[in-house]
Amino acid sequence: MAVGIAVERGGREYNGRMTSFVVLSCMMAAMGGVIFGYDIGISGGVTSMEPFLKKFFPEVYTKMKEDTKISNYCKFDSQLLTTFTSSLYIAGLIASFFASSVTKAYGRKPSILIGGASFLAGAALGGAALNVYMLIFGRVLLGAGVGFANQSVPLYLSEMAPARYRGAINNGFQFSVGVGALIANLINYGTEKIEGGWGWRISLGMAALPASILTVGAIFLPETPNSLIERSNDHQKAKSMLQKVRGTEDVQVEFEDLIKASDISKATNNQFRKICQRKYRPQLVMAFAIPFFQQVTGINVIAFYAPVLFRTIGLGESASLMSAVVTGILGTTSTFISMLIVDKLGRRKLLTVGGALMLVSQAMVGGLLAAELGDHGGVSKGYAVAILIAICAYIIGFGVSWGPLGWLIPSEMFPLEIRSAGQSINVAVNFLFTFIVAQTSLVMLCHFKYGIFFFYGGWLALMTVFIYLFLPETKGIPMEQMEKVWRGHWFWKRIVGEEYGVYKLEEE
């Protein structure tokens, strides 16, 4: 069943339908989000499993089981342990720049294929690891796969989707991340109970399943019309694909805009140099600010180390993993809700409301830990439940706002001539600060104790104000006309200049 739409454009319209062809293609591409989410969930779970710690990180295991003098907040403080988690993101950061060249020169599809294949190799190595070096090298391969997938998949989704439904389609990437994390948490909960202490191998090795689906599926994915025009002079092939994607023969208006954008793109010799020009200043600022803010929400303290955190407050191994399953379900559900409402309410409202909910939740967690959890012992059952509820509220806030929109907004705001470079900067900044957060979180937890939640709460307050002041609404605007939103914004128009026909944006 296709849904017809038309997007206003200076007195003319974009025609298109939400076709089953687009839905199926985007579902397959979104498997790139599943592999990313699976890794986030699996790494946090296995690092709380005693057999895994005993084999690869014996110092952490000893502190957890035998050291009665060490603070609750410091039991998992190990740079080697955090390197296991964070090495993926340094590899992803580096890979994202190679992915930019591949995406521009060869298309979105080859980047997705490379990402799946690299992740598949990393999963196999991790599941078979005999020592910590094999384990970390496997993480590097996983990181390369995630770097290619995260660079190309959000672009693919945004370019394939009709403008009116671009938010919902692109949010499918974060929804897939949530699904992957939830599956990982469920697998961790089951494998932890396997006798013999080798369940962690299943947890790590099972990453090969979604990676295989993505790798094989990428072979059959169609290329986006934007990429076909950008890389070839065979405009008829691109037009035929656009007609198939939009479900109508009448695509001339959109096709003309794609050709104009492609002509500008082909005249660009160095995208990274071009994106530094004044007229692209808003996009460049957002390419740095949005992924930075997404990470300093503190989400990865929860996502990577939720089972570790729950063990810190006194829950047992199984209870900690089950709590991670609960938060995974809430994260996935809230992201699905975001998919349904993002193109109705807009990006700004969701980011503002979600940021406020996360701020309150972080303050509650910090306050509860300050009141009850000392350096030794645990917390009462009532406090543990209250902390879990506050964390769940935080997960919901992230799931409807910064989780999906942190990927959606950058993928839709770049003009074609700087799109690959802009997305690479977005992914690289995301991975850089993911690495920093992952590498420092357990150290900060040890030294800041409950203060770490107030630290991230301060960033949440700052980013909510930033979004309110500096991010224009982008819902429903065709990607090839997105520059007009900056020319209509109270602040950015002073930098990029005003032109005739500026969109008169409504205050959200």
Coordinates of C-alpha atoms in Angstrom, one line a residue:
M1 CA 0.0 0.0 0.0
A2 CA 1.6 3.3 -1.1
V3 CA 0.9 6.6 0.6
G4 CA 1.0 9.6 -1.8
I5 CA 2.6 12.9 -0.6
A6 CA 3.6 16.2 -2.1
V7 CA 6.1 18.7 -0.7
E8 CA 5.7 22.4 -1.3
R9 CA 8.7 23.9 -3.1
G10 CA 8.5 27.5 -4.2
G11 CA 5.1 27.1 -5.8
R12 CA 6.0 23.7 -7.3
E13 CA 5.8 20.3 -5.7
Y14 CA 7.8 17.1 -5.1
N15 CA 5.7 14.1 -5.9
G16 CA 6.3 10.8 -4.2
R17 CA 4.9 7.8 -2.3
M18 CA 6.0 5.7 0.7
T19 CA 6.5 2.6 -1.4
S20 CA 7.2 -0.9 -0.2
F21 CA 10.4 -0.8 -2.3
V22 CA 11.7 2.1 -0.1
V23 CA 10.5 0.4 3.1
L24 CA 12.2 -2.9 2.4
S25 CA 15.4 -1.2 1.2
C26 CA 15.6 0.9 4.3
M27 CA 14.8 -2.0 6.6
M28 CA 17.8 -3.9 5.2
A29 CA 20.1 -0.9 5.4
A30 CA 19.0 -0.3 9.0
M31 CA 20.7 -3.6 9.9
G32 CA 23.7 -1.4 10.2
G33 CA 22.1 0.0 13.3
V34 CA 21.5 -3.4 14.7
I35 CA 25.2 -4.3 14.6
F36 CA 26.0 -1.1 16.3
G37 CA 23.5 -1.6 19.0
Y38 CA 24.4 -5.2 19.5
D39 CA 27.9 -4.3 20.2
I40 CA 27.0 -1.6 22.7
G41 CA 24.8 -4.0 24.6
I42 CA 27.1 -7.0 24.4
S43 CA 30.2 -5.2 25.6
G44 CA 28.5 -3.8 28.7
G45 CA 27.1 -7.2 29.5
V46 CA 30.2 -9.4 29.1
T47 CA 32.3 -6.9 31.2
S48 CA 30.1 -7.7 34.2
M49 CA 30.4 -11.6 33.7
E50 CA 32.7 -13.1 36.2
P51 CA 34.2 -15.8 33.9
F52 CA 35.0 -13.2 31.3
L53 CA 36.7 -10.9 33.8
K54 CA 38.6 -13.8 35.4
K55 CA 40.0 -14.8 32.0
F56 CA 40.9 -11.4 30.5
F57 CA 40.9 -8.9 33.3
P58 CA 41.9 -10.8 36.5
E59 CA 42.8 -7.6 38.4
V60 CA 39.2 -6.3 38.1
Y61 CA 37.8 -9.7 39.1
T62 CA 40.0 -9.8 42.2
K63 CA 38.9 -6.3 43.2
M64 CA 35.3 -7.1 42.7
K65 CA 35.4 -10.5 44.6
E66 CA 38.1 -10.2 47.2
D67 CA 39.0 -6.6 47.9
T68 CA 36.8 -5.4 50.8
K69 CA 38.6 -2.1 51.2
I70 CA 38.1 -0.6 47.8
S71 CA 35.2 1.8 47.2
N72 CA 32.0 0.6 45.5
Y73 CA 32.6 3.2 42.8
C74 CA 36.2 2.0 42.0
K75 CA 35.8 -1.8 41.7
F76 CA 35.6 -1.7 37.9
D77 CA 38.2 1.1 37.4
S78 CA 40.7 -0.5 34.8
Q79 CA 42.1 1.2 31.8
L80 CA 42.6 -2.2 30.1
L81 CA 38.9 -3.0 30.6
T82 CA 37.8 0.4 29.2
T83 CA 40.2 -0.1 26.3
F84 CA 38.3 -3.3 25.4
T85 CA 35.2 -1.2 25.1
S86 CA 36.6 2.0 23.7
S87 CA 39.1 0.6 21.1
L88 CA 36.1 0.1 18.8
Y89 CA 35.4 3.8 18.6
I90 CA 38.9 4.9 17.7
A91 CA 38.9 2.3 14.9
G92 CA 35.4 3.6 13.9
L93 CA 36.7 7.2 13.9
I94 CA 39.6 6.4 11.5
A95 CA 37.4 4.2 9.3
S96 CA 34.8 6.9 8.9
F97 CA 37.2 9.1 6.9
F98 CA 38.0 6.3 4.5
A99 CA 34.3 5.6 4.3
S100 CA 33.7 9.2 3.2
S101 CA 35.9 8.6 0.1
V102 CA 34.3 5.3 -0.7
T103 CA 30.7 6.7 -0.2
K104 CA 31.4 9.6 -2.5
A105 CA 33.4 7.7 -5.2
Y106 CA 31.6 4.4 -5.3
G107 CA 28.2 5.0 -3.6
R108 CA 26.4 4.3 -0.3
K109 CA 25.9 0.6 -1.1
P110 CA 29.7 -0.4 -1.1
S111 CA 30.3 1.3 2.2
I112 CA 27.4 -0.6 3.8
L113 CA 28.9 -3.9 2.3
I114 CA 32.4 -3.1 3.6
G115 CA 30.9 -2.3 7.0
G116 CA 29.1 -5.6 7.3
A117 CA 32.0 -7.7 6.2
S118 CA 34.4 -6.0 8.6
F119 CA 32.0 -6.4 11.5
L120 CA 31.5 -10.1 10.6
A121 CA 35.3 -10.7 10.8
G122 CA 35.5 -8.9 14.1
A123 CA 32.7 -10.9 15.6
A124 CA 34.4 -14.2 14.6
L125 CA 37.7 -13.1 16.2
G126 CA 36.0 -11.9 19.4
G127 CA 34.1 -15.1 19.9
A128 CA 37.2 -17.2 19.4
A129 CA 39.6 -15.0 21.5
L130 CA 42.2 -16.7 23.5
N131 CA 43.9 -13.7 25.0
V132 CA 43.2 -10.0 25.5
Y133 CA 45.1 -9.0 22.3
M134 CA 42.8 -11.1 20.1
L135 CA 39.9 -9.6 21.9
I136 CA 41.0 -6.0 21.3
F137 CA 42.0 -6.7 17.7
G138 CA 38.5 -8.1 17.1
R139 CA 37.1 -4.9 18.6
V140 CA 39.2 -2.9 16.1
L141 CA 37.6 -4.8 13.2
L142 CA 34.2 -4.3 14.7
G143 CA 35.0 -0.6 14.9
A144 CA 36.0 -0.4 11.2
G145 CA 32.7 -2.0 10.4
V146 CA 30.7 0.3 12.5
G147 CA 32.6 3.3 11.1
F148 CA 31.6 2.4 7.5
A149 CA 28.0 1.5 8.4
N150 CA 27.4 4.6 10.5
Q151 CA 28.8 6.9 7.8
S152 CA 26.7 5.4 5.0
V153 CA 23.5 4.1 6.5
P154 CA 22.0 7.3 7.8
L155 CA 22.8 9.0 4.5
Y156 CA 21.2 6.1 2.6
L157 CA 18.0 6.3 4.7
S158 CA 17.7 10.1 4.4
E159 CA 18.2 10.0 0.6
M160 CA 15.8 7.2 0.0
A161 CA 13.0 8.6 2.1
P162 CA 10.3 11.1 0.9
A163 CA 10.9 14.4 2.7
R164 CA 7.7 14.2 4.7
Y165 CA 8.6 10.8 6.2
R166 CA 12.4 11.3 6.3
G167 CA 12.4 11.7 10.1
A168 CA 10.5 8.4 10.7
I169 CA 12.6 6.5 8.2
N170 CA 15.9 7.8 9.5
N171 CA 14.9 7.3 13.1
G172 CA 14.7 3.7 12.1
F173 CA 18.5 3.6 12.4
Q174 CA 18.4 4.5 16.1
F175 CA 15.4 2.1 16.5
S176 CA 17.6 -0.6 15.0
V177 CA 20.4 0.4 17.4
G178 CA 17.9 -0.1 20.2
V179 CA 16.8 -3.5 18.9
G180 CA 20.4 -4.6 18.6
A181 CA 21.1 -3.6 22.2
L182 CA 18.0 -5.3 23.5
I183 CA 18.8 -8.5 21.7
A184 CA 22.3 -8.3 23.1
N185 CA 21.0 -7.8 26.7
L186 CA 18.7 -10.8 26.3
I187 CA 21.5 -13.0 25.0
N188 CA 23.8 -11.8 27.9
Y189 CA 21.1 -12.7 30.4
G190 CA 20.9 -16.2 28.9
T191 CA 24.6 -16.9 28.3
E192 CA 25.5 -15.8 31.8
K193 CA 23.7 -18.9 33.2
I194 CA 25.7 -21.4 31.0
E195 CA 27.7 -23.7 33.1
G196 CA 31.5 -23.8 32.4
G197 CA 31.9 -20.0 32.1
W198 CA 32.1 -19.9 28.3
G199 CA 28.8 -18.1 27.7
W200 CA 30.6 -14.9 26.9
R201 CA 31.9 -16.5 23.7
I202 CA 28.3 -16.9 22.4
S203 CA 27.5 -13.3 23.3
L204 CA 30.5 -12.0 21.3
G205 CA 30.2 -14.5 18.5
M206 CA 26.5 -14.0 17.9
A207 CA 27.3 -10.5 16.5
A208 CA 28.1 -12.5 13.3
L209 CA 24.4 -13.1 12.7
P210 CA 23.2 -9.5 12.1
A211 CA 26.6 -8.8 10.3
S212 CA 25.9 -11.6 7.9
I213 CA 22.4 -10.3 7.2
L214 CA 23.8 -6.8 6.5
T215 CA 26.6 -8.1 4.3
V216 CA 24.5 -10.4 2.2
G217 CA 21.6 -7.9 2.1
A218 CA 23.9 -5.1 0.9
I219 CA 24.6 -7.0 -2.3
F220 CA 21.0 -6.6 -3.3
L221 CA 20.4 -3.1 -2.1
P222 CA 19.6 -0.5 -4.8
E223 CA 21.8 2.6 -4.9
T224 CA 20.2 6.0 -4.0
P225 CA 19.2 8.3 -6.9
N226 CA 21.4 11.0 -5.3
S227 CA 24.5 8.8 -5.5
L228 CA 23.8 7.6 -9.0
I229 CA 23.5 11.2 -10.3
E230 CA 26.6 12.2 -8.3
R231 CA 28.8 9.4 -9.7
S232 CA 27.5 9.1 -13.3
N233 CA 26.5 11.0 -16.3
D234 CA 23.8 8.4 -17.1
H235 CA 20.9 10.6 -15.8
Q236 CA 18.3 8.3 -17.3
K237 CA 19.3 5.4 -15.0
A238 CA 19.1 7.7 -12.0
K239 CA 15.7 9.1 -13.1
S240 CA 14.4 5.5 -13.5
M241 CA 15.6 4.7 -10.0
L242 CA 14.0 7.9 -8.6
Q243 CA 10.7 7.0 -10.3
K244 CA 10.9 3.5 -8.7
V245 CA 11.8 4.9 -5.3
R246 CA 9.0 7.5 -5.3
G247 CA 6.4 5.3 -6.9
T248 CA 5.5 7.7 -9.7
E249 CA 6.5 8.8 -13.2
D250 CA 6.2 12.5 -12.3
V251 CA 9.5 13.2 -10.5
Q252 CA 10.8 16.0 -12.8
V253 CA 10.9 18.7 -10.1
E254 CA 12.9 16.6 -7.7
F255 CA 15.1 15.2 -10.4
E256 CA 16.1 18.8 -11.6
D257 CA 17.0 19.7 -8.0
L258 CA 19.2 16.5 -7.7
I259 CA 21.0 17.4 -11.0
K260 CA 21.7 20.9 -9.8
A261 CA 23.0 19.6 -6.5
S262 CA 25.1 17.1 -8.4
D263 CA 26.6 19.7 -10.7
I264 CA 27.8 21.7 -7.7
S265 CA 29.1 18.5 -6.1
K266 CA 31.1 17.5 -9.1
A267 CA 32.8 20.9 -9.2
T268 CA 34.0 20.3 -5.6
N269 CA 37.5 18.9 -5.6
N270 CA 38.0 18.8 -1.8
Q271 CA 34.8 18.4 0.3
F272 CA 36.7 18.9 3.6
R273 CA 38.1 22.2 2.4
K274 CA 34.8 23.3 1.0
I275 CA 32.8 22.6 4.2
C276 CA 35.0 25.1 6.0
Q277 CA 33.7 27.9 3.7
R278 CA 31.5 30.6 5.4
K279 CA 28.3 29.6 3.7
Y280 CA 28.5 26.1 5.2
R281 CA 29.4 27.4 8.7
P282 CA 26.0 26.4 10.3
Q283 CA 26.3 22.8 9.0
L284 CA 29.9 22.6 10.1
V285 CA 29.0 23.8 13.6
M286 CA 26.2 21.3 13.9
A287 CA 28.4 18.5 12.5
F288 CA 30.6 19.0 15.6
A289 CA 28.0 20.1 18.2
I290 CA 25.3 17.5 17.7
P291 CA 27.4 14.4 18.0
F292 CA 29.4 16.0 20.9
F293 CA 26.2 16.8 22.8
Q294 CA 24.8 13.3 22.0
Q295 CA 27.7 11.8 23.9
V296 CA 27.9 14.2 26.8
T297 CA 24.3 13.3 27.6
G298 CA 26.0 10.5 29.5
I299 CA 24.1 7.8 27.6
N300 CA 27.1 5.6 27.2
V301 CA 27.8 5.5 30.9
I302 CA 24.4 3.7 31.0
A303 CA 24.7 1.9 27.6
F304 CA 28.2 0.5 28.1
Y305 CA 28.2 0.0 31.8
A306 CA 24.6 -0.5 32.9
P307 CA 25.2 -4.0 34.3
V308 CA 28.4 -2.7 35.9
L309 CA 26.5 0.3 37.4
F310 CA 23.7 -1.9 38.7
R311 CA 26.3 -4.2 40.3
T312 CA 27.9 -1.1 41.9
I313 CA 24.6 -0.3 43.7
G314 CA 24.5 -3.9 45.0
L315 CA 22.5 -5.9 42.5
G316 CA 23.6 -9.4 41.7
E317 CA 25.0 -10.6 38.3
S318 CA 21.7 -11.9 37.0
A319 CA 19.7 -9.0 38.4
S320 CA 22.1 -6.5 36.8
L321 CA 21.7 -8.1 33.4
M322 CA 17.9 -8.3 33.7
S323 CA 17.9 -4.6 34.6
A324 CA 19.8 -3.9 31.4
V325 CA 17.1 -5.9 29.5
V326 CA 14.4 -3.7 31.0
T327 CA 16.2 -0.5 30.1
G328 CA 16.8 -1.9 26.6
I329 CA 13.0 -2.5 26.1
L330 CA 12.2 1.0 27.2
G331 CA 14.9 2.5 24.9
T332 CA 13.6 0.6 21.9
T333 CA 9.9 1.4 22.6
S334 CA 10.6 5.1 23.1
T335 CA 12.6 5.3 19.9
F336 CA 9.7 3.7 18.1
I337 CA 7.4 6.4 19.5
S338 CA 9.9 9.0 18.3
M339 CA 9.6 7.5 14.8
L340 CA 5.8 8.0 14.9
I341 CA 5.9 11.6 16.1
V342 CA 9.1 13.2 14.8
D343 CA 7.6 14.4 11.5
K344 CA 4.6 15.8 13.3
L345 CA 6.1 17.5 16.3
G346 CA 9.4 18.3 14.7
R347 CA 13.0 17.9 15.8
R348 CA 13.3 20.9 18.2
K349 CA 10.4 20.0 20.4
L350 CA 11.6 16.4 20.9
L351 CA 15.1 17.5 21.7
T352 CA 13.9 20.1 24.2
V353 CA 11.4 17.9 26.0
G354 CA 13.8 14.9 25.9
G355 CA 16.7 17.0 27.2
A356 CA 14.6 18.3 30.2
L357 CA 13.5 14.7 31.1
M358 CA 17.1 13.5 31.0
L359 CA 18.3 16.4 33.1
V360 CA 15.8 15.6 35.9
S361 CA 16.6 11.9 35.7
Q362 CA 20.3 12.4 36.0
A363 CA 19.8 14.7 39.0
M364 CA 17.6 12.1 40.6
V365 CA 20.2 9.3 40.1
G366 CA 23.0 11.5 41.5
G367 CA 20.9 12.6 44.5
L368 CA 19.8 9.0 45.4
L369 CA 23.4 7.7 45.2
A370 CA 24.6 10.6 47.3
A371 CA 22.0 9.9 49.9
E372 CA 22.4 6.2 50.2
L373 CA 25.4 4.6 48.5
G374 CA 28.7 4.9 50.4
D375 CA 32.1 3.5 49.6
H376 CA 31.1 0.1 51.0
G377 CA 28.0 -1.9 51.2
G378 CA 25.0 -1.6 49.0
V379 CA 21.7 0.3 48.9
S380 CA 18.4 -0.7 50.3
K381 CA 15.9 -2.4 47.9
G382 CA 13.7 0.7 47.9
Y383 CA 16.6 3.0 46.8
A384 CA 17.7 0.5 44.2
V385 CA 14.3 0.4 42.7
A386 CA 14.1 4.3 42.8
I387 CA 17.5 4.5 41.0
L388 CA 16.4 2.0 38.4
I389 CA 13.2 4.0 37.8
A390 CA 15.2 7.2 37.4
I391 CA 17.5 5.5 34.9
C392 CA 14.5 4.2 33.0
A393 CA 13.1 7.7 32.7
Y394 CA 16.5 8.9 31.4
I395 CA 16.5 6.1 28.8
I396 CA 13.0 7.1 27.6
G397 CA 14.1 10.7 27.3
F398 CA 17.1 9.7 25.3
G399 CA 15.1 7.3 23.1
V400 CA 12.6 10.0 22.0
S401 CA 15.2 12.7 21.4
W402 CA 19.0 12.7 21.3
G403 CA 19.2 9.0 20.4
P404 CA 17.5 9.0 17.0
L405 CA 17.8 12.7 16.3
G406 CA 21.5 12.8 16.9
W407 CA 21.8 10.7 13.7
L408 CA 18.8 12.1 11.8
I409 CA 19.6 15.8 11.8
P410 CA 23.2 15.6 10.6
S411 CA 22.2 13.2 7.8
E412 CA 19.6 15.5 6.4
M413 CA 21.2 18.9 6.7
F414 CA 24.2 18.7 4.4
P415 CA 23.9 19.7 0.7
L416 CA 25.2 17.0 -1.7
E417 CA 28.5 18.7 -2.5
I418 CA 29.6 18.3 1.2
R419 CA 27.4 15.5 2.3
S420 CA 29.9 12.7 2.5
A421 CA 32.5 14.9 4.2
G422 CA 29.9 16.3 6.6
Q423 CA 28.6 12.9 7.6
S424 CA 32.2 11.7 8.1
I425 CA 32.8 14.6 10.5
N426 CA 29.6 13.8 12.3
V427 CA 30.6 10.1 12.7
A428 CA 34.2 10.9 13.6
V429 CA 33.2 13.4 16.3
N430 CA 30.6 11.0 17.6
F431 CA 33.2 8.2 17.8
L432 CA 35.9 10.4 19.3
F433 CA 33.7 11.5 22.2
T434 CA 32.3 8.0 22.5
F435 CA 35.9 6.8 23.0
I436 CA 36.7 9.6 25.5
V437 CA 33.5 8.9 27.5
A438 CA 34.0 5.1 27.4
Q439 CA 37.7 5.5 28.4
T440 CA 37.1 7.9 31.2
S441 CA 33.7 6.8 32.6
L442 CA 34.9 4.2 35.1
V443 CA 37.7 6.5 36.2
M444 CA 35.2 9.4 36.7
L445 CA 32.8 7.0 38.5
C446 CA 35.7 6.1 40.9
H447 CA 36.8 9.8 41.5
F448 CA 33.6 11.8 41.1
K449 CA 31.4 9.0 42.6
Y450 CA 27.7 10.1 42.4
G451 CA 28.9 13.5 41.1
I452 CA 29.4 12.0 37.6
F453 CA 25.6 12.2 37.1
F454 CA 25.6 15.9 38.0
F455 CA 28.5 16.5 35.6
Y456 CA 26.5 15.1 32.7
G457 CA 23.4 16.9 34.0
G458 CA 25.2 20.2 33.5
W459 CA 25.9 19.3 29.9
L460 CA 22.2 18.4 29.4
A461 CA 21.1 21.9 30.6
L462 CA 23.6 23.5 28.2
M463 CA 22.7 21.5 25.1
T464 CA 19.0 22.1 25.6
V465 CA 19.5 25.8 25.6
F466 CA 21.8 25.5 22.6
I467 CA 19.1 23.6 20.6
Y468 CA 16.5 26.1 21.5
L469 CA 18.6 29.0 20.3
F470 CA 20.5 27.7 17.4
L471 CA 18.9 24.7 15.7
P472 CA 16.2 25.6 13.1
E473 CA 13.4 23.2 12.4
T474 CA 14.1 20.8 9.5
K475 CA 11.0 18.7 9.4
G476 CA 9.4 18.3 5.9
I477 CA 12.1 20.3 4.1
P478 CA 13.6 18.5 1.0
M479 CA 17.3 17.8 1.5
E480 CA 18.3 19.6 -1.7
Q481 CA 16.6 22.8 -0.3
M482 CA 17.9 22.6 3.3
E483 CA 20.2 25.6 3.0
K484 CA 17.1 27.8 3.1
V485 CA 16.4 27.0 6.7
W486 CA 19.7 28.6 7.7
R487 CA 19.0 31.7 5.7
G488 CA 15.7 32.0 7.6
H489 CA 17.2 31.5 11.1
W490 CA 17.6 34.6 13.4
F491 CA 21.3 33.9 14.0
W492 CA 22.7 31.9 11.1
K493 CA 21.3 34.3 8.5
R494 CA 23.8 36.9 9.7
I495 CA 26.6 34.5 8.6
V496 CA 25.2 32.9 5.4
G497 CA 23.2 35.9 4.2
E498 CA 19.6 36.4 3.2
E499 CA 18.2 35.6 -0.2
Y500 CA 14.9 36.0 -1.9
G501 CA 12.5 33.1 -1.2
V502 CA 13.7 32.3 2.3
Y503 CA 11.5 29.9 4.2
K504 CA 9.5 31.6 6.8
L505 CA 9.9 29.1 9.6
E506 CA 7.3 28.7 12.3
E507 CA 8.5 28.9 15.9
E508 CA 8.3 25.5 17.3

